[in-house]
mmCIF file of C-alpha atoms in Angstrom:
data_model
loop_
_atom_site.group_PDB
_atom_site.id
_atom_site.type_symbol
_atom_site.label_atom_id
_atom_site.label_comp_id
_atom_site.label_asym_id
_atom_site.label_seq_id
_atom_site.Cartn_x
_atom_site.Cartn_y
_atom_site.Cartn_z
ATOM 1 C CA MET A 22 0.003 -0.017 0.028
ATOM 2 C CA ALA A 23 1.282 3.461 -0.863
ATOM 3 C CA ILE A 24 1.492 6.216 1.672
ATOM 4 C CA GLN A 25 -1.708 8.224 2.075
ATOM 5 C CA VAL A 26 -1.191 11.144 4.425
ATOM 6 C CA GLY A 27 -4.088 11.327 6.818
ATOM 7 C CA THR A 28 -5.004 7.638 6.258
ATOM 8 C CA ASN A 29 -1.952 5.509 6.979
ATOM 9 C CA SER A 30 0.744 8.162 7.657
ATOM 10 C CA TYR A 31 1.260 11.600 9.101
ATOM 11 C CA VAL A 32 4.036 12.340 6.597
ATOM 12 C CA ASP A 33 5.062 11.578 3.079
ATOM 13 C CA ILE A 34 8.478 10.491 1.853
ATOM 14 C CA GLU A 35 9.407 14.021 0.894
ATOM 15 C CA PHE A 36 8.749 15.279 4.429
ATOM 16 C CA ALA A 37 10.808 12.428 5.920
ATOM 17 C CA ASP A 38 13.643 12.963 3.424
ATOM 18 C CA SER A 39 13.747 16.615 4.362
ATOM 19 C CA TYR A 40 13.664 15.777 8.081
ATOM 20 C CA PHE A 41 16.533 13.280 7.735
ATOM 21 C CA SER A 42 18.621 15.661 5.566
ATOM 22 C CA GLU A 43 19.358 17.615 8.748
ATOM 23 C CA ARG A 44 19.811 14.654 11.116
ATOM 24 C CA LEU A 45 22.969 12.795 12.039
ATOM 25 C CA TYR A 46 23.160 8.998 11.915
ATOM 26 C CA ALA A 47 20.314 8.505 9.448
ATOM 27 C CA ASP A 48 22.277 6.210 7.099
ATOM 28 C CA GLU A 49 19.660 3.459 7.225
ATOM 29 C CA TRP A 50 17.061 5.940 5.935
ATOM 30 C CA ASP A 51 19.411 7.374 3.300
ATOM 31 C CA ASN A 52 20.331 3.886 2.058
ATOM 32 C CA ALA A 53 16.763 2.542 1.865
ATOM 33 C CA ASP A 54 14.830 2.441 -1.377
ATOM 34 C CA THR A 55 11.459 4.167 -1.750
ATOM 35 C CA ALA A 56 9.383 1.056 -1.109
ATOM 36 C CA THR A 57 11.231 0.302 2.109
ATOM 37 C CA LYS A 58 10.891 3.924 3.256
ATOM 38 C CA GLU A 59 7.137 3.725 2.648
ATOM 39 C CA LYS A 60 6.873 0.509 4.646
ATOM 40 C CA ALA A 61 8.898 1.979 7.503
ATOM 41 C CA LEU A 62 6.718 5.118 7.674
ATOM 42 C CA ILE A 63 3.478 3.141 7.537
ATOM 43 C CA THR A 64 4.640 0.726 10.200
ATOM 44 C CA ALA A 65 5.864 3.616 12.349
ATOM 45 C CA CYS A 66 2.451 5.256 12.051
ATOM 46 C CA LYS A 67 0.745 2.010 13.069
ATOM 47 C CA ARG A 68 2.964 1.734 16.145
ATOM 48 C CA ILE A 69 2.211 5.359 17.118
ATOM 49 C CA GLU A 70 -1.513 4.786 16.620
ATOM 50 C CA ARG A 71 -1.488 2.009 19.211
ATOM 51 C CA LEU A 72 -0.565 4.500 21.936
ATOM 52 C CA GLN A 73 -3.174 6.077 24.183
ATOM 53 C CA PHE A 74 -3.392 9.833 23.725
ATOM 54 C CA LYS A 75 -4.950 12.594 25.766
ATOM 55 C CA GLY A 76 -8.000 14.393 24.388
ATOM 56 C CA LEU A 77 -10.159 13.489 21.434
ATOM 57 C CA LYS A 78 -9.877 13.449 17.661
ATOM 58 C CA VAL A 79 -10.877 16.828 16.197
ATOM 59 C CA ASP A 80 -13.163 15.131 13.684
ATOM 60 C CA GLU A 81 -14.777 11.818 14.661
ATOM 61 C CA THR A 82 -14.474 10.634 11.054
ATOM 62 C CA GLN A 83 -10.714 11.167 10.871
ATOM 63 C CA ILE A 84 -8.743 7.919 10.646
ATOM 64 C CA LEU A 85 -5.566 8.881 12.509
ATOM 65 C CA SER A 86 -5.337 10.176 16.107
ATOM 66 C CA PHE A 87 -4.101 13.686 15.208
ATOM 67 C CA PRO A 88 -5.075 16.489 15.112
ATOM 68 C CA ARG A 89 -6.725 16.380 18.563
ATOM 69 C CA MET A 90 -8.666 18.579 20.940
ATOM 70 C CA PHE A 91 -8.071 18.811 24.635
ATOM 71 C CA PRO A 92 -9.988 20.272 27.577
ATOM 72 C CA SER A 93 -8.357 23.665 28.003
ATOM 73 C CA VAL A 94 -6.881 22.760 31.396
ATOM 74 C CA SER A 95 -5.005 19.711 30.113
ATOM 75 C CA ALA A 96 -3.793 20.871 26.705
ATOM 76 C CA PRO A 97 -0.197 19.984 25.936
ATOM 77 C CA ILE A 98 2.236 22.840 25.524
ATOM 78 C CA ASN A 99 2.684 23.561 21.840
ATOM 79 C CA ARG A 100 5.488 25.905 20.898
ATOM 80 C CA GLU A 101 4.040 26.531 17.476
ATOM 81 C CA ARG A 102 0.701 27.800 18.698
ATOM 82 C CA SER A 103 -1.268 25.832 16.104
ATOM 83 C CA PHE A 104 -4.219 25.714 18.437
ATOM 84 C CA ASN A 105 -7.642 27.301 18.255
ATOM 85 C CA LEU A 106 -9.285 27.984 21.602
ATOM 86 C CA ASP A 107 -12.991 27.442 21.542
ATOM 87 C CA PHE A 108 -14.161 29.443 24.565
ATOM 88 C CA GLY A 109 -17.753 28.224 24.282
ATOM 89 C CA ILE A 110 -16.883 24.569 24.777
ATOM 90 C CA GLY A 111 -13.665 24.897 26.758
ATOM 91 C CA PHE A 112 -11.537 22.895 24.403
ATOM 92 C CA VAL A 113 -8.228 23.644 22.771
ATOM 93 C CA VAL A 114 -8.350 22.401 19.211
ATOM 94 C CA GLN A 115 -5.291 21.586 17.058
ATOM 95 C CA GLU A 116 -5.641 23.046 13.605
ATOM 96 C CA GLU A 117 -3.176 20.576 12.124
ATOM 97 C CA VAL A 118 -1.003 17.649 13.070
ATOM 98 C CA PRO A 119 1.801 18.953 15.352
ATOM 99 C CA ASN A 120 5.342 18.732 14.028
ATOM 100 C CA GLU A 121 6.320 16.687 17.107
ATOM 101 C CA VAL A 122 4.024 13.912 15.872
ATOM 102 C CA LYS A 123 5.466 14.072 12.362
ATOM 103 C CA TRP A 124 8.999 14.050 13.679
ATOM 104 C CA ALA A 125 8.158 11.130 16.024
ATOM 105 C CA GLN A 126 6.936 9.115 13.031
ATOM 106 C CA CYS A 127 10.151 9.771 11.174
ATOM 107 C CA GLU A 128 12.230 8.802 14.239
ATOM 108 C CA GLU A 129 10.239 5.588 14.741
ATOM 109 C CA ALA A 130 10.637 4.717 11.026
ATOM 110 C CA LEU A 131 14.396 5.140 11.317
ATOM 111 C CA ALA A 132 14.473 2.982 14.483
ATOM 112 C CA LEU A 133 12.495 0.312 12.646
ATOM 113 C CA LEU A 134 15.077 0.300 9.882
ATOM 114 C CA LYS A 135 17.946 0.163 12.424
ATOM 115 C CA TYR A 136 16.606 -2.251 14.986
ATOM 116 C CA GLY A 137 13.286 -3.725 13.822
ATOM 117 C CA ASN A 138 14.562 -7.040 12.659
ATOM 118 C CA ASN A 139 17.519 -7.824 14.908
ATOM 119 C CA THR A 140 17.732 -10.650 17.386
ATOM 120 C CA ARG A 141 17.599 -8.410 20.491
ATOM 121 C CA THR A 142 14.426 -6.705 19.319
ATOM 122 C CA ARG A 143 12.678 -10.012 18.505
ATOM 123 C CA LEU A 144 13.638 -11.451 21.905
ATOM 124 C CA GLN A 145 12.355 -8.359 23.751
ATOM 125 C CA GLU A 146 9.072 -8.453 21.818
ATOM 126 C CA GLN A 147 8.656 -12.078 22.857
ATOM 127 C CA GLY A 148 9.053 -11.102 26.519
ATOM 128 C CA VAL A 149 12.528 -12.593 26.995
ATOM 129 C CA ILE A 150 14.196 -10.953 29.991
ATOM 130 C CA ARG A 151 17.645 -12.574 29.995
ATOM 131 C CA VAL A 152 19.810 -14.131 27.294
ATOM 132 C CA ASP A 153 23.143 -15.930 27.652
ATOM 133 C CA PHE A 154 25.589 -16.232 24.792
ATOM 134 C CA GLY A 155 28.386 -18.380 26.175
ATOM 135 C CA SER A 156 30.148 -16.202 28.753
ATOM 136 C CA VAL A 157 28.208 -13.077 27.766
ATOM 137 C CA SER A 158 24.738 -12.303 28.977
ATOM 138 C CA GLU A 159 22.193 -9.527 28.429
ATOM 139 C CA GLU A 160 19.226 -8.539 30.564
ATOM 140 C CA TYR A 161 16.246 -6.629 29.204
ATOM 141 C CA GLU A 162 13.446 -4.697 30.899
ATOM 142 C CA ARG A 163 10.266 -6.656 31.419
ATOM 143 C CA ALA A 164 8.096 -6.492 28.324
ATOM 144 C CA GLY A 165 4.852 -4.536 28.778
ATOM 145 C CA LYS A 166 6.021 -2.843 31.978
ATOM 146 C CA GLY A 167 6.657 0.604 30.474
ATOM 147 C CA VAL A 168 4.471 2.993 28.546
ATOM 148 C CA ASN A 169 6.997 3.149 25.733
ATOM 149 C CA LYS A 170 6.027 0.647 23.057
ATOM 150 C CA LEU A 171 8.138 2.326 20.449
ATOM 151 C CA PHE A 172 11.639 1.356 19.265
ATOM 152 C CA SER A 173 12.733 4.990 19.295
ATOM 153 C CA ASN A 174 13.174 6.793 22.583
ATOM 154 C CA GLU A 175 13.371 10.063 20.595
ATOM 155 C CA ALA A 176 9.921 9.418 19.173
ATOM 156 C CA TYR A 177 8.572 8.593 22.610
ATOM 157 C CA GLU A 178 9.984 11.838 24.045
ATOM 158 C CA LEU A 179 8.439 13.855 21.210
ATOM 159 C CA LEU A 180 5.036 12.240 21.838
ATOM 160 C CA LYS A 181 5.220 12.373 25.652
ATOM 161 C CA PRO A 182 3.228 15.606 26.049
ATOM 162 C CA TYR A 183 0.278 14.021 24.206
ATOM 163 C CA LEU A 184 0.300 10.594 25.923
ATOM 164 C CA ALA A 185 -2.446 9.730 28.368
ATOM 165 C CA GLY A 186 -1.113 8.859 31.838
ATOM 166 C CA VAL A 187 2.200 10.669 31.262
ATOM 167 C CA VAL A 188 3.014 13.935 32.905
ATOM 168 C CA ALA A 189 5.387 16.224 31.137
ATOM 169 C CA ILE A 190 7.790 18.110 33.420
ATOM 170 C CA VAL A 191 8.242 21.691 32.275
#
């Protein structure tokens, strides 16, 4: 399936290419072909969509979780001011998908390309806590214990202000 912004992705390949053109250590993205980039972005979007977000979708018919609206007392801080305050209802309404969400999708896509199919990742997804390789051993966090279900910590940090049950420290 091809990328359809607003249906299966927050960004298109051009946006992601532009984002990664200014980012260090994005070789996996730069070396991927267009079909692989599309798959990575679509998969990253699916992973983001599984998270629980504060607020509600702006339009109940929209497919993806963003843009959102929040009760005015719990609206995330948005440096770009792309919100519309509806004083009659008491909601802060995002006029568009925040850049943090778009950047998070790019970061998760890169992490999928880097780590998505390695042995460590597969073991962690299966709930393995400890692995021994001869005289070397590794121990992982318990699967399902944390809120972060993303491969990319950067993506998680970008999304943190919008996540339900997470308090951003400002």
